[in-house]
PDB file of C-alpha atoms and ligand atoms in Angstrom:
ATOM      1  CA  MET W 447     127.555  89.972 114.348  1.00  0.00           C
ATOM      2  CA  ALA W 448     123.854  89.540 114.818  1.00  0.00           C
ATOM      3  CA  ALA W 449     121.372  89.952 111.976  1.00  0.00           C
ATOM      4  CA  VAL W 450     119.243  93.136 111.951  1.00  0.00           C
ATOM      5  CA  PRO W 451     115.707  91.929 113.023  1.00  0.00           C
ATOM      6  CA  PRO W 452     112.909  93.103 110.764  1.00  0.00           C
ATOM      7  CA  PRO W 453     110.803  96.233 112.070  1.00  0.00           C
ATOM      8  CA  ALA W 454     107.636  94.164 112.590  1.00  0.00           C
ATOM      9  CA  ALA W 455     106.227  91.074 111.761  1.00  0.00           C
ATOM     10  CA  ILE W 456     103.832  91.234 108.706  1.00  0.00           C
ATOM     11  CA  ARG W 457     100.961  88.886 108.516  1.00  0.00           C
ATOM     12  CA  PRO W 458      97.326  88.652 107.337  1.00  0.00           C
ATOM     13  CA  ALA W 459      94.820  90.654 109.269  1.00  0.00           C
ATOM     14  CA  THR W 460      92.306  88.556 111.651  1.00  0.00           C
ATOM     15  CA  ASP W 461      89.094  89.484 112.983  1.00  0.00           C
ATOM     16  CA  ALA W 462      91.206  90.151 116.580  1.00  0.00           C
ATOM     17  CA  ASP W 463      92.978  92.757 114.493  1.00  0.00           C
ATOM     18  CA  LEU W 464      90.198  95.147 113.676  1.00  0.00           C
ATOM     19  CA  PRO W 465      89.811  97.336 116.723  1.00  0.00           C
ATOM     20  CA  ALA W 466      93.534  98.234 116.518  1.00  0.00           C
ATOM     21  CA  ILE W 467      93.423  98.933 112.853  1.00  0.00           C
ATOM     22  CA  ALA W 468      90.391 100.801 113.410  1.00  0.00           C
ATOM     23  CA  ALA W 469      92.075 102.984 115.855  1.00  0.00           C
ATOM     24  CA  ILE W 470      95.081 103.605 113.921  1.00  0.00           C
ATOM     25  CA  TYR W 471      92.621 104.857 111.233  1.00  0.00           C
ATOM     26  CA  ALA W 472      90.671 106.941 113.735  1.00  0.00           C
ATOM     27  CA  GLU W 473      93.848 109.226 114.635  1.00  0.00           C
ATOM     28  CA  GLU W 474      94.371 109.979 111.093  1.00  0.00           C
ATOM     29  CA  VAL W 475      90.525 110.813 110.668  1.00  0.00           C
ATOM     30  CA  HIS W 476      90.599 113.270 113.717  1.00  0.00           C
ATOM     31  CA  HIS W 477      94.009 114.622 113.307  1.00  0.00           C
ATOM     32  CA  GLY W 478      95.707 114.102 109.685  1.00  0.00           C
ATOM     33  CA  ILE W 479      94.844 114.957 106.241  1.00  0.00           C
ATOM     34  CA  SER W 480      96.080 111.403 104.679  1.00  0.00           C
ATOM     35  CA  THR W 481      92.177 110.534 104.871  1.00  0.00           C
ATOM     36  CA  PHE W 482      89.591 113.014 103.658  1.00  0.00           C
ATOM     37  CA  ALA W 483      87.324 110.970 105.947  1.00  0.00           C
ATOM     38  CA  THR W 484      86.039 112.993 108.978  1.00  0.00           C
ATOM     39  CA  GLU W 485      84.162 110.347 110.912  1.00  0.00           C
ATOM     40  CA  PRO W 486      85.650 107.028 111.662  1.00  0.00           C
ATOM     41  CA  PRO W 487      83.816 104.179 109.525  1.00  0.00           C
ATOM     42  CA  PRO W 488      81.879 101.587 111.590  1.00  0.00           C
ATOM     43  CA  LEU W 489      83.602  98.522 112.452  1.00  0.00           C
ATOM     44  CA  ASP W 490      81.592  96.638 109.495  1.00  0.00           C
ATOM     45  CA  TYR W 491      83.929  98.709 106.984  1.00  0.00           C
ATOM     46  CA  TRP W 492      86.878  96.640 108.249  1.00  0.00           C
ATOM     47  CA  VAL W 493      85.018  93.477 108.397  1.00  0.00           C
ATOM     48  CA  GLY W 494      84.111  94.117 104.659  1.00  0.00           C
ATOM     49  CA  ARG W 495      88.104  94.599 103.827  1.00  0.00           C
ATOM     50  CA  LEU W 496      88.972  91.283 105.786  1.00  0.00           C
ATOM     51  CA  THR W 497      86.277  89.052 104.082  1.00  0.00           C
ATOM     52  CA  SER W 498      86.687  90.693 100.459  1.00  0.00           C
ATOM     53  CA  THR W 499      87.126  87.864  98.241  1.00  0.00           C
ATOM     54  CA  GLU W 500      87.900  89.961  95.113  1.00  0.00           C
ATOM     55  CA  THR W 501      91.010  89.021  93.331  1.00  0.00           C
ATOM     56  CA  GLY W 502      94.048  91.125  94.420  1.00  0.00           C
ATOM     57  CA  ASP W 503      92.464  92.322  97.914  1.00  0.00           C
ATOM     58  CA  HIS W 504      94.466  91.857 101.121  1.00  0.00           C
ATOM     59  CA  LEU W 505      94.289  93.302 104.440  1.00  0.00           C
ATOM     60  CA  LEU W 506      97.947  92.806 106.456  1.00  0.00           C
ATOM     61  CA  VAL W 507      99.116  94.047 109.848  1.00  0.00           C
ATOM     62  CA  ALA W 508     102.324  94.665 111.183  1.00  0.00           C
ATOM     63  CA  GLU W 509     102.926  93.721 114.542  1.00  0.00           C
ATOM     64  CA  ARG W 510     105.781  94.496 117.053  1.00  0.00           C
ATOM     65  CA  ASP W 511     105.990  93.424 120.540  1.00  0.00           C
ATOM     66  CA  GLY W 512     102.414  91.647 120.539  1.00  0.00           C
ATOM     67  CA  ALA W 513     100.834  94.968 119.239  1.00  0.00           C
ATOM     68  CA  VAL W 514      99.347  96.114 115.762  1.00  0.00           C
ATOM     69  CA  VAL W 515     101.341  99.080 114.861  1.00  0.00           C
ATOM     70  CA  GLY W 516     100.465  99.228 111.276  1.00  0.00           C
ATOM     71  CA  TYR W 517      98.211  97.900 108.506  1.00  0.00           C
ATOM     72  CA  THR W 518      97.963  97.993 104.568  1.00  0.00           C
ATOM     73  CA  PHE W 519      95.184  97.058 102.201  1.00  0.00           C
ATOM     74  CA  SER W 520      94.587  96.722  98.601  1.00  0.00           C
ATOM     75  CA  GLY W 521      90.834  97.169  97.490  1.00  0.00           C
ATOM     76  CA  SER W 522      88.751  98.092  94.589  1.00  0.00           C
ATOM     77  CA  TYR W 523      89.858 101.487  92.737  1.00  0.00           C
ATOM     78  CA  ARG W 524      86.449 101.882  91.010  1.00  0.00           C
ATOM     79  CA  PRO W 525      83.862  99.703  90.858  1.00  0.00           C
ATOM     80  CA  ARG W 526      83.400  99.328  87.266  1.00  0.00           C
ATOM     81  CA  ALA W 527      84.064  96.107  85.842  1.00  0.00           C
ATOM     82  CA  ALA W 528      86.859  97.100  83.488  1.00  0.00           C
ATOM     83  CA  TYR W 529      88.915  98.220  86.626  1.00  0.00           C
ATOM     84  CA  ALA W 530      88.830  94.824  88.238  1.00  0.00           C
ATOM     85  CA  ARG W 531      92.709  94.356  87.499  1.00  0.00           C
ATOM     86  CA  THR W 532      93.562  97.724  89.021  1.00  0.00           C
ATOM     87  CA  ARG W 533      93.518  97.649  92.963  1.00  0.00           C
ATOM     88  CA  GLU W 534      93.986 100.835  95.074  1.00  0.00           C
ATOM     89  CA  SER W 535      96.714 100.365  97.910  1.00  0.00           C
ATOM     90  CA  SER W 536      96.647 102.236 101.235  1.00  0.00           C
ATOM     91  CA  VAL W 537      98.995 102.213 104.543  1.00  0.00           C
ATOM     92  CA  TYR W 538      98.711 103.621 107.873  1.00  0.00           C
ATOM     93  CA  LEU W 539     100.820 103.087 110.887  1.00  0.00           C
ATOM     94  CA  ALA W 540     100.457 104.505 114.618  1.00  0.00           C
ATOM     95  CA  ALA W 541     102.726 107.516 115.021  1.00  0.00           C
ATOM     96  CA  GLU W 542     105.218 105.776 117.075  1.00  0.00           C
ATOM     97  CA  ALA W 543     105.994 103.346 114.468  1.00  0.00           C
ATOM     98  CA  ARG W 544     106.849 105.591 111.449  1.00  0.00           C
ATOM     99  CA  GLY W 545     110.246 106.271 109.893  1.00  0.00           C
ATOM    100  CA  ALA W 546     111.585 102.695 111.006  1.00  0.00           C
ATOM    101  CA  GLY W 547     110.725 100.458 107.780  1.00  0.00           C
ATOM    102  CA  VAL W 548     107.307  99.177 108.742  1.00  0.00           C
ATOM    103  CA  GLY W 549     105.572 100.764 105.828  1.00  0.00           C
ATOM    104  CA  ARG W 550     108.156  99.436 103.474  1.00  0.00           C
ATOM    105  CA  ALA W 551     107.657  96.000 104.731  1.00  0.00           C
ATOM    106  CA  LEU W 552     104.079  95.893 104.798  1.00  0.00           C
ATOM    107  CA  TYR W 553     103.931  97.269 101.233  1.00  0.00           C
ATOM    108  CA  ASP W 554     106.917  94.745  99.965  1.00  0.00           C
ATOM    109  CA  GLU W 555     104.329  92.070 101.443  1.00  0.00           C
ATOM    110  CA  LEU W 556     101.168  93.527  99.873  1.00  0.00           C
ATOM    111  CA  LEU W 557     102.812  94.029  96.512  1.00  0.00           C
ATOM    112  CA  ARG W 558     104.169  90.419  96.483  1.00  0.00           C
ATOM    113  CA  LEU W 559     100.504  89.120  96.960  1.00  0.00           C
ATOM    114  CA  MET W 560      99.280  91.435  94.360  1.00  0.00           C
ATOM    115  CA  ARG W 561     101.651  90.258  91.901  1.00  0.00           C
ATOM    116  CA  ALA W 562     100.791  86.544  92.509  1.00  0.00           C
ATOM    117  CA  ASP W 563      97.282  87.591  92.191  1.00  0.00           C
ATOM    118  CA  GLY W 564      97.824  88.793  88.647  1.00  0.00           C
ATOM    119  CA  VAL W 565      96.883  92.444  89.685  1.00  0.00           C
ATOM    120  CA  HIS W 566      97.888  94.578  86.673  1.00  0.00           C
ATOM    121  CA  LEU W 567      97.989  98.102  87.875  1.00  0.00           C
ATOM    122  CA  VAL W 568      98.332  99.644  91.532  1.00  0.00           C
ATOM    123  CA  VAL W 569      96.809 103.192  92.382  1.00  0.00           C
ATOM    124  CA  ALA W 570      97.634 105.153  95.596  1.00  0.00           C
ATOM    125  CA  VAL W 571      96.283 108.675  96.369  1.00  0.00           C
ATOM    126  CA  VAL W 572      98.350 110.839  98.517  1.00  0.00           C
ATOM    127  CA  ALA W 573      96.956 113.981  99.973  1.00  0.00           C
ATOM    128  CA  LEU W 574      99.606 116.956 100.076  1.00  0.00           C
ATOM    129  CA  PRO W 575     101.927 117.636 101.800  1.00  0.00           C
ATOM    130  CA  ASN W 576     102.864 113.786 102.877  1.00  0.00           C
ATOM    131  CA  PRO W 577     106.966 113.596 102.327  1.00  0.00           C
ATOM    132  CA  GLY W 578     106.816 110.127 104.137  1.00  0.00           C
ATOM    133  CA  SER W 579     104.032 108.529 101.947  1.00  0.00           C
ATOM    134  CA  GLN W 580     105.572 110.092  98.728  1.00  0.00           C
ATOM    135  CA  ALA W 581     109.018 108.652  99.598  1.00  0.00           C
ATOM    136  CA  LEU W 582     107.390 105.225 100.720  1.00  0.00           C
ATOM    137  CA  HIS W 583     105.731 104.956  97.183  1.00  0.00           C
ATOM    138  CA  ARG W 584     108.806 106.402  95.329  1.00  0.00           C
ATOM    139  CA  ALA W 585     110.903 103.690  97.030  1.00  0.00           C
ATOM    140  CA  CYS W 586     108.225 100.867  96.297  1.00  0.00           C
ATOM    141  CA  GLY W 587     108.706 101.724  92.397  1.00  0.00           C
ATOM    142  CA  TYR W 588     105.319 103.738  92.239  1.00  0.00           C
ATOM    143  CA  THR W 589     105.662 106.871  89.479  1.00  0.00           C
ATOM    144  CA  SER W 590     103.451 109.951  90.207  1.00  0.00           C
ATOM    145  CA  ALA W 591     100.610 110.330  87.655  1.00  0.00           C
ATOM    146  CA  GLY W 592      99.910 113.960  88.640  1.00  0.00           C
ATOM    147  CA  VAL W 593      98.227 116.167  91.080  1.00  0.00           C
ATOM    148  CA  LEU W 594      94.633 117.130  91.676  1.00  0.00           C
ATOM    149  CA  HIS W 595      94.638 120.473  92.831  1.00  0.00           C
ATOM    150  CA  GLU W 596      92.076 121.548  95.844  1.00  0.00           C
ATOM    151  CA  VAL W 597      90.128 118.309  95.406  1.00  0.00           C
ATOM    152  CA  GLY W 598      89.378 118.094  99.171  1.00  0.00           C
ATOM    153  CA  HIS W 599      88.352 120.005 101.953  1.00  0.00           C
ATOM    154  CA  LYS W 600      89.252 119.546 105.608  1.00  0.00           C
ATOM    155  CA  PHE W 601      90.401 121.291 108.639  1.00  0.00           C
ATOM    156  CA  GLY W 602      89.150 124.268 107.186  1.00  0.00           C
ATOM    157  CA  ARG W 603      91.682 124.492 103.966  1.00  0.00           C
ATOM    158  CA  TRP W 604      91.637 123.049 100.325  1.00  0.00           C
ATOM    159  CA  ILE W 605      94.022 119.989  99.807  1.00  0.00           C
ATOM    160  CA  ASP W 606      95.536 118.371  96.969  1.00  0.00           C
ATOM    161  CA  THR W 607      95.950 114.775  96.240  1.00  0.00           C
ATOM    162  CA  GLU W 608      98.746 113.185  94.111  1.00  0.00           C
ATOM    163  CA  LEU W 609      97.918 110.115  91.921  1.00  0.00           C
ATOM    164  CA  TRP W 610     100.826 107.266  92.372  1.00  0.00           C
ATOM    165  CA  GLN W 611     100.731 104.306  90.285  1.00  0.00           C
ATOM    166  CA  LEU W 612     102.620 101.007  89.819  1.00  0.00           C
ATOM    167  CA  ARG W 613     102.189  98.621  86.917  1.00  0.00           C
ATOM    168  CA  LEU W 614     102.753  95.054  88.472  1.00  0.00           C
ATOM    169  CA  THR W 615     102.505  92.833  85.077  1.00  0.00           C
TER     170      THR W 615
HETATM  171  C1  LIG S1303     103.294 106.931 105.106  1.00  0.00           C
HETATM  172  C2  LIG S1303     103.830 106.040 106.153  1.00  0.00           C
HETATM  173  C3  LIG S1303     103.033 104.755 105.717  1.00  0.00           C
HETATM  174  C4  LIG S1303     105.324 105.663 105.742  1.00  0.00           C
HETATM  175  O1  LIG S1303     105.602 104.672 106.504  1.00  0.00           O
HETATM  176  P1  LIG S1303     107.006 104.418 107.163  1.00  0.00           P
HETATM  177  O2  LIG S1303     107.310 103.144 107.937  1.00  0.00           O
HETATM  178  O3  LIG S1303     107.154 105.621 108.003  1.00  0.00           O
HETATM  179  O4  LIG S1303     108.051 104.452 106.051  1.00  0.00           O
HETATM  180  P2  LIG S1303     109.427 103.741 106.028  1.00  0.00           P
HETATM  181  O5  LIG S1303     110.150 103.967 107.194  1.00  0.00           O
HETATM  182  O6  LIG S1303     109.126 102.189 105.628  1.00  0.00           O
HETATM  183  O7  LIG S1303     110.302 104.634 104.895  1.00  0.00           O
HETATM  184  C5  LIG S1303     110.127 104.425 103.412  1.00  0.00           C
HETATM  185  C6  LIG S1303     110.643 105.276 102.554  1.00  0.00           C
HETATM  186  O8  LIG S1303     110.286 106.506 102.949  1.00  0.00           O
HETATM  187  C7  LIG S1303     111.354 107.313 103.354  1.00  0.00           C
HETATM  188  N1  LIG S1303     110.832 108.093 104.469  1.00  0.00           N
HETATM  189  C8  LIG S1303     109.855 107.573 105.279  1.00  0.00           C
HETATM  190  N2  LIG S1303     109.254 108.846 106.143  1.00  0.00           N
HETATM  191  C9  LIG S1303     109.686 109.812 105.549  1.00  0.00           C
HETATM  192  C10 LIG S1303     109.648 111.296 105.599  1.00  0.00           C
HETATM  193  N3  LIG S1303     108.854 111.900 106.673  1.00  0.00           N
HETATM  194  N4  LIG S1303     110.082 112.240 104.707  1.00  0.00           N
HETATM  195  C11 LIG S1303     110.976 111.765 103.972  1.00  0.00           C
HETATM  196  N5  LIG S1303     111.268 110.608 103.572  1.00  0.00           N
HETATM  197  C12 LIG S1303     110.707 109.706 104.437  1.00  0.00           C
HETATM  198  C13 LIG S1303     112.445 106.381 103.990  1.00  0.00           C
HETATM  199  O9  LIG S1303     113.484 107.015 104.225  1.00  0.00           O
HETATM  200  C14 LIG S1303     112.325 105.409 103.016  1.00  0.00           C
HETATM  201  O10 LIG S1303     113.077 105.594 101.807  1.00  0.00           O
HETATM  202  P3  LIG S1303     114.230 104.505 101.226  1.00  0.00           P
HETATM  203  O11 LIG S1303     113.560 103.291 101.159  1.00  0.00           O
HETATM  204  O12 LIG S1303     114.317 105.282  99.842  1.00  0.00           O
HETATM  205  O13 LIG S1303     115.286 104.805 102.317  1.00  0.00           O
HETATM  206  C15 LIG S1303     103.783 106.321 107.727  1.00  0.00           C
HETATM  207  O14 LIG S1303     104.736 107.560 107.824  1.00  0.00           O
HETATM  208  C16 LIG S1303     102.292 106.654 107.924  1.00  0.00           C
HETATM  209  O15 LIG S1303     101.595 105.902 108.524  1.00  0.00           O
HETATM  210  N6  LIG S1303     101.921 107.883 107.875  1.00  0.00           N
HETATM  211  C17 LIG S1303     100.591 108.567 108.327  1.00  0.00           C
HETATM  212  C18 LIG S1303      99.503 107.687 107.137  1.00  0.00           C
HETATM  213  C19 LIG S1303      99.679 108.209 106.087  1.00  0.00           C
HETATM  214  O16 LIG S1303     100.264 109.188 105.740  1.00  0.00           O
HETATM  215  N7  LIG S1303      99.532 106.963 105.164  1.00  0.00           N
HETATM  216  C20 LIG S1303      99.777 107.115 103.850  1.00  0.00           C
HETATM  217  C21 LIG S1303      98.406 107.566 103.148  1.00  0.00           C
HETATM  218  S1  LIG S1303      98.443 107.664 101.361  1.00  0.00           S
END
Protein backbone atom coordinates (compact mmCIF):
# COMPACT_ATOMS: atom_id res chain seq x y z
CA MET A 1 0.00 0.00 0.00
CA ALA A 2 1.35 3.49 -0.88
CA ALA A 3 2.29 5.75 2.05
CA VAL A 4 -0.03 8.70 2.71
CA PRO A 5 1.74 11.81 1.33
CA PRO A 6 2.40 14.70 3.72
CA PRO A 7 -0.27 17.45 3.42
CA ALA A 8 2.36 19.96 2.27
CA ALA A 9 6.11 20.49 2.27
CA ILE A 10 7.22 22.60 5.24
CA ARG A 11 10.32 24.77 4.78
CA PRO A 12 11.83 28.08 5.90
CA ALA A 13 10.38 31.06 4.04
CA THR A 14 12.44 33.00 1.50
CA ASP A 15 12.09 36.51 0.07
CA ALA A 16 10.15 35.07 -2.85
CA ASP A 17 7.44 33.74 -0.48
CA LEU A 18 6.65 37.08 1.14
CA PRO A 19 3.96 38.27 -1.34
CA ALA A 20 2.08 34.96 -0.93
CA ILE A 21 2.37 35.17 2.85
CA ALA A 22 1.15 38.77 2.78
CA ALA A 23 -1.82 37.78 0.59
CA ILE A 24 -2.91 34.97 2.95
CA TYR A 25 -2.73 37.36 5.90
CA ALA A 26 -4.54 40.15 4.03
CA GLU A 27 -7.55 37.85 3.53
CA GLU A 28 -7.88 37.45 7.30
CA VAL A 29 -7.25 41.15 7.91
CA HIS A 30 -10.15 42.05 5.60
CA HIS A 31 -12.55 39.17 6.27
CA GLY A 32 -11.64 37.42 9.54
CA ILE A 33 -11.32 38.11 13.24
CA SER A 34 -8.27 35.91 13.86
CA THR A 35 -6.16 39.06 13.52
CA PHE A 36 -7.10 42.38 15.06
CA ALA A 37 -5.33 44.26 12.27
CA THR A 38 -7.71 46.20 10.03
CA GLU A 39 -5.13 47.17 7.37
CA PRO A 40 -2.55 44.76 5.92
CA PRO A 41 0.97 45.67 7.04
CA PRO A 42 3.57 46.82 4.47
CA LEU A 43 5.85 44.17 2.98
CA ASP A 44 8.64 45.46 5.26
CA TYR A 45 6.78 43.91 8.18
CA TRP A 46 7.28 40.45 6.60
CA VAL A 47 10.88 41.26 5.70
CA GLY A 48 11.39 41.99 9.40
CA ARG A 49 9.93 38.60 10.37
CA LEU A 50 12.08 36.85 7.77
CA THR A 51 15.32 38.53 8.78
CA SER A 52 14.88 38.50 12.56
CA THR A 53 18.00 37.25 14.31
CA GLU A 54 16.35 36.89 17.72
CA THR A 55 16.82 33.41 19.15
CA GLY A 56 13.66 31.36 18.63
CA ASP A 57 12.31 33.44 15.74
CA HIS A 58 11.30 31.55 12.58
CA LEU A 59 9.11 32.06 9.53
CA LEU A 60 8.06 28.84 7.78
CA VAL A 61 5.81 28.14 4.83
CA ALA A 62 3.74 25.18 3.68
CA GLU A 63 4.03 24.56 -0.05
CA ARG A 64 1.62 22.39 -2.03
CA ASP A 65 1.80 21.87 -5.79
CA GLY A 66 4.31 24.73 -6.07
CA ALA A 67 2.16 27.27 -4.20
CA VAL A 68 2.47 28.65 -0.68
CA VAL A 69 -0.77 27.65 1.08
CA GLY A 70 0.12 28.65 4.62
CA TYR A 71 2.74 29.98 6.97
CA THR A 72 3.67 30.08 10.62
CA PHE A 73 6.05 32.25 12.59
CA SER A 74 7.44 32.73 16.05
CA GLY A 75 8.41 36.14 17.31
CA SER A 76 8.72 38.35 20.32
CA TYR A 77 5.85 38.01 22.81
CA ARG A 78 6.64 41.34 24.48
CA PRO A 79 9.75 43.48 23.98
CA ARG A 80 11.04 43.72 27.57
CA ALA A 81 14.28 41.80 28.13
CA ALA A 82 12.93 39.29 30.66
CA TYR A 83 10.50 37.93 28.01
CA ALA A 84 13.39 36.92 25.74
CA ARG A 85 12.94 33.15 26.15
CA THR A 86 9.20 33.38 25.53
CA ARG A 87 7.98 33.49 21.91
CA GLU A 88 4.56 34.08 20.43
CA SER A 89 3.44 31.70 17.68
CA SER A 90 1.00 32.36 14.89
CA VAL A 91 -0.29 30.35 11.92
CA TYR A 92 -2.44 31.18 8.89
CA LEU A 93 -3.58 29.08 5.94
CA ALA A 94 -5.31 29.92 2.69
CA ALA A 95 -8.99 28.93 3.00
CA GLU A 96 -8.66 25.99 0.60
CA ALA A 97 -5.82 24.44 2.65
CA ARG A 98 -7.60 24.29 6.00
CA GLY A 99 -8.70 21.12 7.78
CA ALA A 100 -6.15 18.83 6.09
CA GLY A 101 -3.30 18.71 8.61
CA VAL A 102 -1.28 21.59 7.13
CA GLY A 103 -1.56 23.74 10.27
CA ARG A 104 -0.39 20.81 12.36
CA ALA A 105 2.55 20.11 10.06
CA LEU A 106 3.63 23.79 10.22
CA TYR A 107 3.35 23.93 14.01
CA ASP A 108 5.14 20.59 14.52
CA GLU A 109 8.15 21.96 12.65
CA LEU A 110 7.99 25.40 14.32
CA LEU A 111 7.86 23.82 17.78
CA ARG A 112 10.75 21.48 16.90
CA LEU A 113 12.88 24.47 15.91
CA MET A 114 11.95 26.48 18.99
CA ARG A 115 12.76 23.52 21.25
CA ALA A 116 16.17 23.25 19.61
CA ASP A 117 16.69 26.99 20.22
CA GLY A 118 15.98 26.63 23.95
CA VAL A 119 12.75 28.62 23.90
CA HIS A 120 11.10 28.17 27.30
CA LEU A 121 7.47 29.15 26.75
CA VAL A 122 5.32 29.67 23.65
CA VAL A 123 2.21 31.83 23.81
CA ALA A 124 -0.59 32.02 21.25
CA VAL A 125 -3.46 34.50 21.23
CA VAL A 126 -6.66 33.13 19.69
CA ALA A 127 -9.59 35.44 18.97
CA LEU A 128 -12.90 33.71 19.69
CA PRO A 129 -14.76 31.93 18.27
CA ASN A 130 -12.14 29.89 16.43
CA PRO A 131 -12.70 26.15 17.00
CA GLY A 132 -10.08 25.22 14.39
CA SER A 133 -7.34 27.23 16.08
CA GLN A 134 -8.35 26.06 19.55
CA ALA A 135 -8.24 22.44 18.34
CA LEU A 136 -4.84 22.94 16.68
CA HIS A 137 -3.28 24.47 19.78
CA ARG A 138 -4.78 21.78 22.02
CA ALA A 139 -3.56 19.03 19.67
CA CYS A 140 -0.03 20.50 19.79
CA GLY A 141 -0.01 20.42 23.61
CA TYR A 142 -0.84 24.04 24.40
CA THR A 143 -3.17 24.64 27.34
CA SER A 144 -5.62 27.48 27.76
CA ALA A 145 -4.47 30.18 30.18
CA GLY A 146 -7.73 32.11 30.16
CA VAL A 147 -9.89 34.50 28.21
CA LEU A 148 -9.70 38.27 27.90
CA HIS A 149 -13.27 39.42 27.40
CA GLU A 150 -14.12 42.10 24.84
CA VAL A 151 -10.47 43.07 24.39
CA GLY A 152 -10.88 43.83 20.68
CA HIS A 153 -13.47 45.56 18.49
CA LYS A 154 -13.72 44.60 14.82
CA PHE A 155 -16.54 44.45 12.28
CA GLY A 156 -18.75 46.38 14.73
CA ARG A 157 -18.55 43.96 17.64
CA TRP A 158 -16.49 43.14 20.72
CA ILE A 159 -14.21 40.12 20.48
CA ASP A 160 -12.63 37.94 23.20
CA THR A 161 -9.16 36.44 23.00
CA GLU A 162 -7.97 33.25 24.61
CA LEU A 163 -4.32 32.92 25.66
CA TRP A 164 -2.71 29.52 25.05
CA GLN A 165 0.65 28.46 26.45
CA LEU A 166 3.09 25.61 25.91
CA ARG A 167 6.25 25.08 27.96
CA LEU A 168 9.06 23.64 25.85
CA THR A 169 11.88 23.21 28.38
C1 LIG B 1 -6.44 27.56 12.55
C2 LIG B 1 -5.78 26.87 11.37
C3 LIG B 1 -4.32 27.34 11.26
C4 LIG B 1 -5.80 25.36 11.64
O1 LIG B 1 -5.03 24.70 10.65
P1 LIG B 1 -5.61 23.39 9.92
O2 LIG B 1 -4.60 22.90 8.94
O3 LIG B 1 -6.95 23.71 9.43
O4 LIG B 1 -5.68 22.36 11.14
P2 LIG B 1 -5.30 20.83 11.05
O5 LIG B 1 -6.01 20.20 9.89
O6 LIG B 1 -3.81 20.69 11.11
O7 LIG B 1 -5.95 20.28 12.37
C5 LIG B 1 -5.31 20.36 13.65
C6 LIG B 1 -6.27 19.82 14.70
O8 LIG B 1 -7.39 20.71 14.81
C7 LIG B 1 -8.61 20.02 14.46
N1 LIG B 1 -9.41 20.97 13.69
C8 LIG B 1 -9.03 21.62 12.56
N2 LIG B 1 -10.03 22.45 12.15
C9 LIG B 1 -11.04 22.29 13.04
C10 LIG B 1 -12.32 22.89 13.17
N3 LIG B 1 -12.76 23.82 12.30
N4 LIG B 1 -13.10 22.53 14.22
C11 LIG B 1 -12.65 21.62 15.11
N5 LIG B 1 -11.44 21.02 15.05
C12 LIG B 1 -10.64 21.37 14.03
C13 LIG B 1 -8.19 18.82 13.67
O9 LIG B 1 -9.11 17.77 13.78
C14 LIG B 1 -6.86 18.48 14.33
O10 LIG B 1 -7.09 17.84 15.59
P3 LIG B 1 -6.44 16.38 15.91
O11 LIG B 1 -4.96 16.52 15.68
O12 LIG B 1 -6.80 16.17 17.35
O13 LIG B 1 -7.10 15.49 14.91
C15 LIG B 1 -6.52 27.17 10.02
O14 LIG B 1 -7.84 26.73 10.11
C16 LIG B 1 -6.50 28.65 9.64
O15 LIG B 1 -5.58 29.12 8.98
N6 LIG B 1 -7.56 29.42 10.05
C17 LIG B 1 -7.64 30.85 9.72
C18 LIG B 1 -6.55 31.67 10.39
C19 LIG B 1 -6.51 31.41 11.88
O16 LIG B 1 -7.52 31.35 12.56
N7 LIG B 1 -5.26 31.30 12.39
C20 LIG B 1 -5.02 31.08 13.80
C21 LIG B 1 -4.75 32.38 14.45
S1 LIG B 1 -4.58 32.15 16.23
